[in-house]
Amino acid sequence: MAKLYFYYASMNAGKSTTLLQADFNYRERGMATMLFTAAVDDRFATGTITSRIGLSAPATMFDAATDIAAAVTERHRRGHLACVLVDEAQFLTADQVRQLAGIADGLGVPVLAYGLRTDFRGQLFEGSARLLAVADALIEIKSVCACGRKATMNLRVDREGRAVAEGRQTEIGGNDRYVALCRRHFTEALE
């Protein structure tokens, strides 16, 4: 029975690297996969999942209007898909998460979704909230705060490295804009 998996973590935990390794494992065994990434993520090449350690793979871009179920069903019809992998899953809509569950349940294709749990204010993203509610398996990928404790929060910083507490939920950036921290240091930085 295929399942919907949600791999979540703070920034810089290796979510994209882990996704690309899973994709490689399937493809190395001659199995077909389909990769998705958020169109809004323009940090690297568009239509590409790229990890900070230099791994990358082409992917189908999605935005709020994308019918992921239709794209997967069409691709699956042309040749059996062994797995669907979604990067930046926090940017999924609740309906797209429903579609992913339908892919696992109806098509029998496992779906591995990777993303942030919370934003820079400690609030759930729509896609993450829905995945936390309906995924068959929740897997935390660990990252480390500068103090050595587990990093669970994403602190947004300005150009001078000062904590940012207000703004749009989505602002694309990497190490220049976000720091993964434990809850204690996240809270202290915002106070």
Tab-separated table of C-alpha atoms in Angstrom:
chain	number	residue	atom	x	y	z
A	1	MET	CA	0.000	0.000	0.000
A	2	ALA	CA	1.465	3.332	-1.081
A	3	LYS	CA	1.781	6.107	1.494
A	4	LEU	CA	2.052	9.876	1.695
A	5	TYR	CA	5.208	10.836	3.597
A	6	PHE	CA	6.045	14.290	4.955
A	7	TYR	CA	9.715	14.942	5.656
A	8	TYR	CA	9.979	18.263	7.481
A	9	ALA	CA	12.756	20.316	9.012
A	10	SER	CA	14.126	23.791	9.540
A	11	MET	CA	16.225	25.542	6.914
A	12	ASN	CA	19.580	23.975	6.003
A	13	ALA	CA	18.711	20.518	7.308
A	14	GLY	CA	19.288	18.732	4.000
A	15	LYS	CA	15.697	18.229	2.811
A	16	SER	CA	16.544	18.681	-0.885
A	17	THR	CA	19.648	16.521	-0.537
A	18	THR	CA	17.592	13.741	1.054
A	19	LEU	CA	14.957	14.039	-1.695
A	20	LEU	CA	17.600	13.847	-4.422
A	21	GLN	CA	19.165	10.790	-2.760
A	22	ALA	CA	15.761	9.053	-2.642
A	23	ASP	CA	15.205	9.907	-6.321
A	24	PHE	CA	18.644	8.526	-7.197
A	25	ASN	CA	17.889	5.289	-5.344
A	26	TYR	CA	14.705	4.729	-7.369
A	27	ARG	CA	16.300	5.639	-10.699
A	28	GLU	CA	19.386	3.511	-10.020
A	29	ARG	CA	17.060	0.509	-9.833
A	30	GLY	CA	15.430	1.421	-13.150
A	31	MET	CA	12.278	2.875	-11.585
A	32	ALA	CA	10.612	6.013	-12.906
A	33	THR	CA	10.022	9.010	-10.655
A	34	MET	CA	8.376	12.400	-11.031
A	35	LEU	CA	9.799	15.402	-9.205
A	36	PHE	CA	8.021	18.660	-8.327
A	37	THR	CA	9.340	21.940	-6.960
A	38	ALA	CA	7.711	25.267	-6.139
A	39	ALA	CA	7.763	27.813	-8.958
A	40	VAL	CA	8.221	30.583	-6.386
A	41	ASP	CA	11.648	29.229	-5.358
A	42	ASP	CA	14.033	31.081	-7.663
A	43	ARG	CA	17.240	30.738	-5.628
A	44	PHE	CA	18.808	28.396	-8.156
A	45	ALA	CA	17.856	27.372	-11.711
A	46	THR	CA	14.096	27.387	-12.299
A	47	GLY	CA	12.540	23.976	-12.751
A	48	THR	CA	15.397	22.377	-10.834
A	49	ILE	CA	15.697	20.944	-7.340
A	50	THR	CA	19.113	22.019	-6.097
A	51	SER	CA	20.761	21.185	-2.794
A	52	ARG	CA	23.317	23.375	-1.087
A	53	ILE	CA	25.922	20.634	-1.489
A	54	GLY	CA	25.684	20.808	-5.269
A	55	LEU	CA	23.277	18.016	-6.229
A	56	SER	CA	20.442	18.883	-8.600
A	57	ALA	CA	17.766	17.360	-10.806
A	58	PRO	CA	15.127	18.746	-13.178
A	59	ALA	CA	11.616	18.983	-11.759
A	60	THR	CA	8.124	20.026	-12.772
A	61	MET	CA	7.294	23.395	-11.245
A	62	PHE	CA	4.055	23.900	-9.324
A	63	ASP	CA	2.157	26.933	-8.126
A	64	ALA	CA	-1.257	27.284	-6.492
A	65	ALA	CA	-3.038	26.676	-9.820
A	66	THR	CA	-1.178	23.468	-10.721
A	67	ASP	CA	-3.248	20.294	-10.904
A	68	ILE	CA	-0.620	17.903	-9.584
A	69	ALA	CA	-2.979	14.914	-9.732
A	70	ALA	CA	-3.626	15.455	-13.447
A	71	ALA	CA	0.100	15.794	-14.219
A	72	VAL	CA	0.979	12.638	-12.270
A	73	THR	CA	-1.935	10.645	-13.701
A	74	GLU	CA	-0.903	11.581	-17.261
A	75	ARG	CA	2.743	10.664	-16.630
A	76	HIS	CA	1.764	7.422	-14.861
A	77	ARG	CA	-0.444	6.462	-17.826
A	78	ARG	CA	2.571	6.730	-20.175
A	79	GLY	CA	4.701	4.448	-17.988
A	80	HIS	CA	4.498	3.220	-14.424
A	81	LEU	CA	5.719	5.725	-11.842
A	82	ALA	CA	7.426	4.217	-8.815
A	83	CYS	CA	7.435	7.420	-6.748
A	84	VAL	CA	6.451	11.106	-6.718
A	85	LEU	CA	8.796	13.475	-4.865
A	86	VAL	CA	7.851	17.052	-3.926
A	87	ASP	CA	10.356	19.670	-2.776
A	88	GLU	CA	9.328	22.906	-1.026
A	89	ALA	CA	6.086	21.182	0.042
A	90	GLN	CA	5.213	24.026	2.410
A	91	PHE	CA	4.081	25.960	-0.691
A	92	LEU	CA	1.430	23.373	-1.613
A	93	THR	CA	-2.215	24.315	-1.188
A	94	ALA	CA	-4.493	22.205	0.985
A	95	ASP	CA	-6.160	20.933	-2.205
A	96	GLN	CA	-2.802	19.902	-3.681
A	97	VAL	CA	-2.051	17.923	-0.517
A	98	ARG	CA	-5.443	16.228	-0.998
A	99	GLN	CA	-4.310	15.413	-4.550
A	100	LEU	CA	-1.068	13.905	-3.256
A	101	ALA	CA	-3.013	11.708	-0.843
A	102	GLY	CA	-5.191	10.644	-3.788
A	103	ILE	CA	-2.097	9.711	-5.796
A	104	ALA	CA	-0.945	7.417	-2.985
A	105	ASP	CA	-4.402	5.993	-2.312
A	106	GLY	CA	-5.837	5.833	-5.839
A	107	LEU	CA	-2.828	5.262	-8.086
A	108	GLY	CA	-0.816	3.288	-5.548
A	109	VAL	CA	2.224	5.520	-6.046
A	110	PRO	CA	4.185	6.549	-2.939
A	111	VAL	CA	4.502	10.316	-2.463
A	112	LEU	CA	7.456	11.822	-0.589
A	113	ALA	CA	6.951	15.489	0.286
A	114	TYR	CA	9.788	17.572	1.765
A	115	GLY	CA	9.396	21.014	3.280
A	116	LEU	CA	9.503	23.460	6.126
A	117	ARG	CA	7.089	22.998	8.982
A	118	THR	CA	6.899	26.650	10.023
A	119	ASP	CA	7.657	30.108	8.711
A	120	PHE	CA	9.875	32.830	10.235
A	121	ARG	CA	7.158	33.685	12.768
A	122	GLY	CA	6.756	30.094	13.931
A	123	GLN	CA	3.432	29.717	12.073
A	124	LEU	CA	2.517	26.698	9.966
A	125	PHE	CA	2.473	27.018	6.184
A	126	GLU	CA	-0.792	25.908	4.521
A	127	GLY	CA	0.830	22.932	2.801
A	128	SER	CA	2.716	21.882	5.914
A	129	ALA	CA	-0.363	22.139	8.115
A	130	ARG	CA	-2.331	19.899	5.780
A	131	LEU	CA	0.540	17.419	5.426
A	132	LEU	CA	0.904	17.224	9.201
A	133	ALA	CA	-2.816	16.459	9.372
A	134	VAL	CA	-3.105	13.779	6.663
A	135	ALA	CA	0.305	12.243	5.876
A	136	ASP	CA	0.693	8.559	6.665
A	137	ALA	CA	4.201	9.142	7.996
A	138	LEU	CA	5.822	12.235	9.524
A	139	ILE	CA	9.612	12.217	9.483
A	140	GLU	CA	11.680	14.994	11.007
A	141	ILE	CA	15.044	15.688	9.416
A	142	LYS	CA	17.305	17.071	12.114
A	143	SER	CA	19.361	20.247	11.959
A	144	VAL	CA	21.506	21.882	14.608
A	145	CYS	CA	21.367	25.327	16.225
A	146	ALA	CA	24.651	27.162	16.852
A	147	CYS	CA	24.306	26.133	20.532
A	148	GLY	CA	24.249	22.435	19.595
A	149	ARG	CA	20.560	21.835	20.328
A	150	LYS	CA	18.113	20.674	17.668
A	151	ALA	CA	17.137	23.520	15.322
A	152	THR	CA	13.369	23.626	14.819
A	153	MET	CA	12.745	27.289	13.936
A	154	ASN	CA	13.610	29.530	10.969
A	155	LEU	CA	14.708	33.042	11.932
A	156	ARG	CA	14.498	35.614	9.139
A	157	VAL	CA	17.291	38.193	9.257
A	158	ASP	CA	17.929	41.469	7.460
A	159	ARG	CA	21.128	42.403	5.592
A	160	GLU	CA	22.845	43.272	8.876
A	161	GLY	CA	21.886	39.933	10.463
A	162	ARG	CA	19.179	41.372	12.749
A	163	ALA	CA	16.028	39.344	13.436
A	164	VAL	CA	12.957	40.220	11.370
A	165	ALA	CA	9.571	39.741	13.055
A	166	GLU	CA	7.176	41.189	10.455
A	167	GLY	CA	6.613	40.746	6.727
A	168	ARG	CA	5.155	38.450	4.107
A	169	GLN	CA	5.063	34.780	4.994
A	170	THR	CA	6.959	33.859	1.860
A	171	GLU	CA	10.257	35.529	1.106
A	172	ILE	CA	12.657	33.304	-0.766
A	173	GLY	CA	16.206	33.211	0.536
A	174	GLY	CA	18.981	31.075	1.815
A	175	ASN	CA	21.682	31.554	4.403
A	176	ASP	CA	21.639	35.281	3.658
A	177	ARG	CA	18.036	35.590	4.899
A	178	TYR	CA	17.405	32.706	7.305
A	179	VAL	CA	19.097	31.066	10.274
A	180	ALA	CA	17.968	27.732	11.716
A	181	LEU	CA	17.728	27.977	15.510
A	182	CYS	CA	16.440	26.056	18.491
A	183	ARG	CA	13.212	27.425	19.980
A	184	ARG	CA	15.047	29.119	22.869
A	185	HIS	CA	17.432	31.101	20.647
A	186	PHE	CA	14.656	31.872	18.148
A	187	THR	CA	12.540	33.362	20.944
A	188	GLU	CA	15.471	35.307	22.362
A	189	ALA	CA	16.348	36.734	18.943
A	190	LEU	CA	12.816	38.060	18.478
A	191	GLU	CA	12.592	39.655	21.947
